[in-house]
XYZ file of C-alpha atoms in Angstrom:
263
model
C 0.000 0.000 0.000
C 2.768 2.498 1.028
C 4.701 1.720 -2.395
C 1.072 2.363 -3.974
C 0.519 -0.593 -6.145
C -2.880 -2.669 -6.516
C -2.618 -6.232 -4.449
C -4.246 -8.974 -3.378
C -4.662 -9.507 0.083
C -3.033 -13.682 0.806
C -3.593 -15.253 4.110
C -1.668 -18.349 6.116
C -4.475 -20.801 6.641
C -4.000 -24.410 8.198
C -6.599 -26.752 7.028
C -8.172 -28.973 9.543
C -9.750 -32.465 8.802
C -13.212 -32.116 7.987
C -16.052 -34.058 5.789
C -17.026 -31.181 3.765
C -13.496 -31.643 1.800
C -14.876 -35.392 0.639
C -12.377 -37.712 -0.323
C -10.087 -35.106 -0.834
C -9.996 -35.076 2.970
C -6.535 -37.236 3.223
C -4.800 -35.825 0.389
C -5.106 -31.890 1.739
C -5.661 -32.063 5.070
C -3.833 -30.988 7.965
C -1.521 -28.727 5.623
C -0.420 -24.340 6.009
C -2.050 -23.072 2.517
C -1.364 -19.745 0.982
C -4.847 -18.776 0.604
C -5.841 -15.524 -1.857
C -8.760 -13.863 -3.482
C -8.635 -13.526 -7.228
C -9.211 -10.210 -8.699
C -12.356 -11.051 -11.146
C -15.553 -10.448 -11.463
C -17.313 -6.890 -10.592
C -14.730 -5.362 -7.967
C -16.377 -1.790 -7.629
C -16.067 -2.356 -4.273
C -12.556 -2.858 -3.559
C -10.179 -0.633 -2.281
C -7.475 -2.636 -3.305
C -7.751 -2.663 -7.172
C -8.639 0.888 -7.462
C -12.437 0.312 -7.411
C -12.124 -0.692 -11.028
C -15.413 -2.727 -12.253
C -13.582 -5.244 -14.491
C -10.426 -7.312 -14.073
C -8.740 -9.277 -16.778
C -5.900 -11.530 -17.105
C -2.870 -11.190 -19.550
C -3.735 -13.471 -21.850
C -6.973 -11.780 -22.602
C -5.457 -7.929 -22.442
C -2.668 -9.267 -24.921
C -5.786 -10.260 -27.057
C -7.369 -6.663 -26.621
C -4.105 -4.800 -27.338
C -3.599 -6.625 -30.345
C -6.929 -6.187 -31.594
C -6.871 -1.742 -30.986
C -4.577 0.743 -30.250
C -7.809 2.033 -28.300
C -6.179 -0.779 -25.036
C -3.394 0.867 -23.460
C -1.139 0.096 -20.781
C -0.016 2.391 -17.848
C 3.636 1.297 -18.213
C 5.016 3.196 -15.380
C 2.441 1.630 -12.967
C 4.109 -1.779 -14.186
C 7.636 -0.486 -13.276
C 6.735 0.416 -10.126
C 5.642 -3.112 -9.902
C 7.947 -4.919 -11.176
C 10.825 -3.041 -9.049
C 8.995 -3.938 -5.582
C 9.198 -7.660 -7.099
C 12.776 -6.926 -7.336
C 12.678 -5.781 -3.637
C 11.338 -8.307 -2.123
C 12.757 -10.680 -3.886
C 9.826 -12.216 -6.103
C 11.234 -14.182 -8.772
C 8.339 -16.033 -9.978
C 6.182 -13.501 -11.666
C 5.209 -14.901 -15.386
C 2.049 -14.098 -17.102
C -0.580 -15.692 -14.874
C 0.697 -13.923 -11.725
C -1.110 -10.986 -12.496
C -4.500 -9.569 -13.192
C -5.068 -5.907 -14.837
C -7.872 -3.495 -13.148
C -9.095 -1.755 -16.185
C -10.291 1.955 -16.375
C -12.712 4.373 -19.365
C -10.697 7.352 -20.136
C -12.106 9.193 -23.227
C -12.350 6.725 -25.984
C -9.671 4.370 -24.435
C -9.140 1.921 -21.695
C -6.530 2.338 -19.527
C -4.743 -1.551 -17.920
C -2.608 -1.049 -14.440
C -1.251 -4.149 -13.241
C -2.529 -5.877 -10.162
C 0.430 -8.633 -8.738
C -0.679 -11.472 -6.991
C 0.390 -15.421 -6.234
C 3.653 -13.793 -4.179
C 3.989 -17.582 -2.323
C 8.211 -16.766 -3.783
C 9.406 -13.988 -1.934
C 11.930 -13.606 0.276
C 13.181 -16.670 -0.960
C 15.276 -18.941 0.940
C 17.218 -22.303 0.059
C 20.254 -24.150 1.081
C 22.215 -27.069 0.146
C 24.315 -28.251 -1.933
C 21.891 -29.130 -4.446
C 19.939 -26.476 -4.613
C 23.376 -23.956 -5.024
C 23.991 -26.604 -8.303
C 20.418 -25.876 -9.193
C 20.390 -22.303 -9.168
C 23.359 -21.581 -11.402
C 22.455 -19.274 -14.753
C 22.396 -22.564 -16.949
C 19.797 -24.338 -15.062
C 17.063 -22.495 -12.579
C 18.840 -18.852 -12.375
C 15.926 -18.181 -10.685
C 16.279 -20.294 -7.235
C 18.760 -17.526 -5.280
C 18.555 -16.379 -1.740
C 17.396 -13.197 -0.718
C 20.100 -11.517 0.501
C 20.986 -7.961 0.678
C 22.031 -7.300 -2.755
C 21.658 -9.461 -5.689
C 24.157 -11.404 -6.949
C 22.664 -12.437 -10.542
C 20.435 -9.924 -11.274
C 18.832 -11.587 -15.063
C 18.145 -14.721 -13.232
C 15.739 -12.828 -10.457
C 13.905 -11.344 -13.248
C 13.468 -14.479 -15.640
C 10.925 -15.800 -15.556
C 9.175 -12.133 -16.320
C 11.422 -11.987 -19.226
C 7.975 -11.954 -21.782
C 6.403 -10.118 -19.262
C 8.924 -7.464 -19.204
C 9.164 -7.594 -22.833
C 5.896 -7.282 -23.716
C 4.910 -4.667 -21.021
C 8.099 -2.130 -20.281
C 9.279 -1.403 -23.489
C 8.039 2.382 -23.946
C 9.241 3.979 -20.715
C 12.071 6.214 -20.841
C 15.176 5.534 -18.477
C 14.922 8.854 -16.339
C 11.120 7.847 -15.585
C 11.904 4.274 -14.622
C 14.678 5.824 -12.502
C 12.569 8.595 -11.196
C 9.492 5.692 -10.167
C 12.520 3.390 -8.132
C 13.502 7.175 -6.235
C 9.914 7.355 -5.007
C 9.759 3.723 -4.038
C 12.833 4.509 -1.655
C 11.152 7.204 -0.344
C 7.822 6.144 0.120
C 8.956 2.550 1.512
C 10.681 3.736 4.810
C 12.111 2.241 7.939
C 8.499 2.795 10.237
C 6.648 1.135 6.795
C 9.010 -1.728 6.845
C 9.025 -2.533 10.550
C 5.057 -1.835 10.705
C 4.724 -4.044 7.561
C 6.424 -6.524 9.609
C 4.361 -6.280 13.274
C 1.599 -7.880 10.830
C 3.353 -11.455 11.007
C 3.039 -14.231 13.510
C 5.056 -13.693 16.425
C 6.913 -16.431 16.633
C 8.058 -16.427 12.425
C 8.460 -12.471 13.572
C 10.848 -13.173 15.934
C 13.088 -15.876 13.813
C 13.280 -14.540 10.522
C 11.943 -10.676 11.078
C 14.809 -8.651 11.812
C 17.106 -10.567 9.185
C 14.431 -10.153 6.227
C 14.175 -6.322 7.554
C 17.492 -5.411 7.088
C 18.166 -7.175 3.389
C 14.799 -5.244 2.395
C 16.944 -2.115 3.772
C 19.753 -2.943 1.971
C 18.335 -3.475 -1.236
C 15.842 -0.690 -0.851
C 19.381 1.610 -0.948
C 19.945 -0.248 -4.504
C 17.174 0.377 -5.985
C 18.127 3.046 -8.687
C 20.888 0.452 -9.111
C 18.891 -2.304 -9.842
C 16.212 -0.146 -12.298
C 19.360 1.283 -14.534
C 20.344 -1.926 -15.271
C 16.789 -3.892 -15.241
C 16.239 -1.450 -18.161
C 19.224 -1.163 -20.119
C 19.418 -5.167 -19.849
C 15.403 -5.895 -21.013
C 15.934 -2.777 -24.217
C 19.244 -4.559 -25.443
C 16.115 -6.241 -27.539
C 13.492 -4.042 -28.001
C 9.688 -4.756 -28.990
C 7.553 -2.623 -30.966
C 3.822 -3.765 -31.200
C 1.322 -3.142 -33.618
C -2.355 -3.978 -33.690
C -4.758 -4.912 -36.407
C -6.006 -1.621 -36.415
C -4.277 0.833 -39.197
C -0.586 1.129 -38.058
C 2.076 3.106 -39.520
C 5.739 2.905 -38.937
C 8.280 5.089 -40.071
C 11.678 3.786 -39.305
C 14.994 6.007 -39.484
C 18.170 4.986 -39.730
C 20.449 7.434 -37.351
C 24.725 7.414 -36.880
C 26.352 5.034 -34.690
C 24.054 2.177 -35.207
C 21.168 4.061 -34.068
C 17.392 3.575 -35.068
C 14.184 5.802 -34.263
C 11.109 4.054 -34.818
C 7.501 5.552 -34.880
C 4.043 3.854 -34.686
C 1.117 5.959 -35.334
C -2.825 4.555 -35.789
């Protein structure tokens, strides 16, 4: 909420036996479930996602961006994001771990991202297999969360279509300027309060560790943005739709090219 980006609002449940689960009874009984809403539906009435009356997932806004240029996405909003992911150390965040609250402005509709299925941050694992298995040629993915990041492409893999496909028309400067106020709007009282929310006893083993490695890579953050950019534009995507597109493409000096799309 402080970092002001739309969430979902996950729970740690333990399920009980019971008779209403069937024969499903033994398998998922007696087991600490991550348990979420999912943003669809009417959700006028939620805080959370803006108040917006329709939710849809990627697949379907891909759909609706190819079909008009009339579908447009508010790509800072998915910056500011995708850099908290970075934060907190989310590494799992393909295409079906989001939803997008959708809003009427003029003649257009306007998509801001809405995160949710976060069961991978502040990811932990040790061993000797799972250091072999979280090397860049095999799950770059599987790091600790530490206080800086030691292989920053494999943290943001698995979102490499997503980044692709969603942050490729935001200037450097803005993306810089949106991980600035994400360092100042996530400060120490946020963190610690954020943290007063969690079980005392988990609190009181893992708290103050997690704490400071959010500090630490909070100070980063511009860090981490420069190069999440410059690395996800060494290939850049420009998208059409099936309305009537025009390019114009210019060739500029020192292997430069401007490209412009109008409809």
């Amino acid at each position: 909420e402080a970092a002001g980006i739309y969430h979902a609002n996950p729970k740690a449940v333990y399920l009980p036996h019971q008779k209403a689960l069937g024969h499903y009874d033994k398998t998922f009984a007696e087991r600490l479930y991550l348990f979420e809403e999912r943003p669809g539906g009417n959700t006028s009435e939620f805080k959370d996602y803006d108040y917006t009356e329709k939710t849809v997932n990627t697949l379907d806004l891909l759909e609706k961006l190819t079909k008009s240029h009339k579908h447009v996405i508010d790509q800072k909003a998915v910056w500011r994001a995708r850099l908290f992911d970075v934060l907190i150390g989310d590494w799992d965040r393909h295409d079906d771990q989001w939803r997008w609250a959708s809003f009427e402005d003029g003649d257009k509709t306007i998509y801001r991202p809405v995160p949710r299925d976060r069961d991978q941050v502040f990811f932990k694992n040790d061993g000797l297999l799972d250091y072999i298995s979280s090397r860049p040629f095999i799950a770059p993915g599987l790091r600790k969360f530490e206080k800086d990041i030691d292989f920053y492409p494999g943290l943001i893999f698995n979102a490499s279509h997503f980044d692709r496909s969603f942050l490729h028309a935001t200037a450097l400067e803005e993306v810089l300027e949106i991980a600035r106020s994400l360092q100042a709007e996530i400060t120490d009282d946020v963190i610690d309060k954020a943290f007063e929310r969690w079980p005392e006893k988990i609190r009181t083993l893992d708290g103050q560790e997690i704490k400071e490695k959010l500090k630490s890579r909070r100070a980063k953050l511009v860090e981490y943005a420069r190069f999440h950019h410059n690395y996800i534009n060494r290939e850049v995507t420009v998208p059409g739709t099936n309305d009537d597109d025009k390019f114009e493409i210019e060739l500029l000096p020192n292997d430069k090219m401007h490209v412009r799309v109008y409809h």
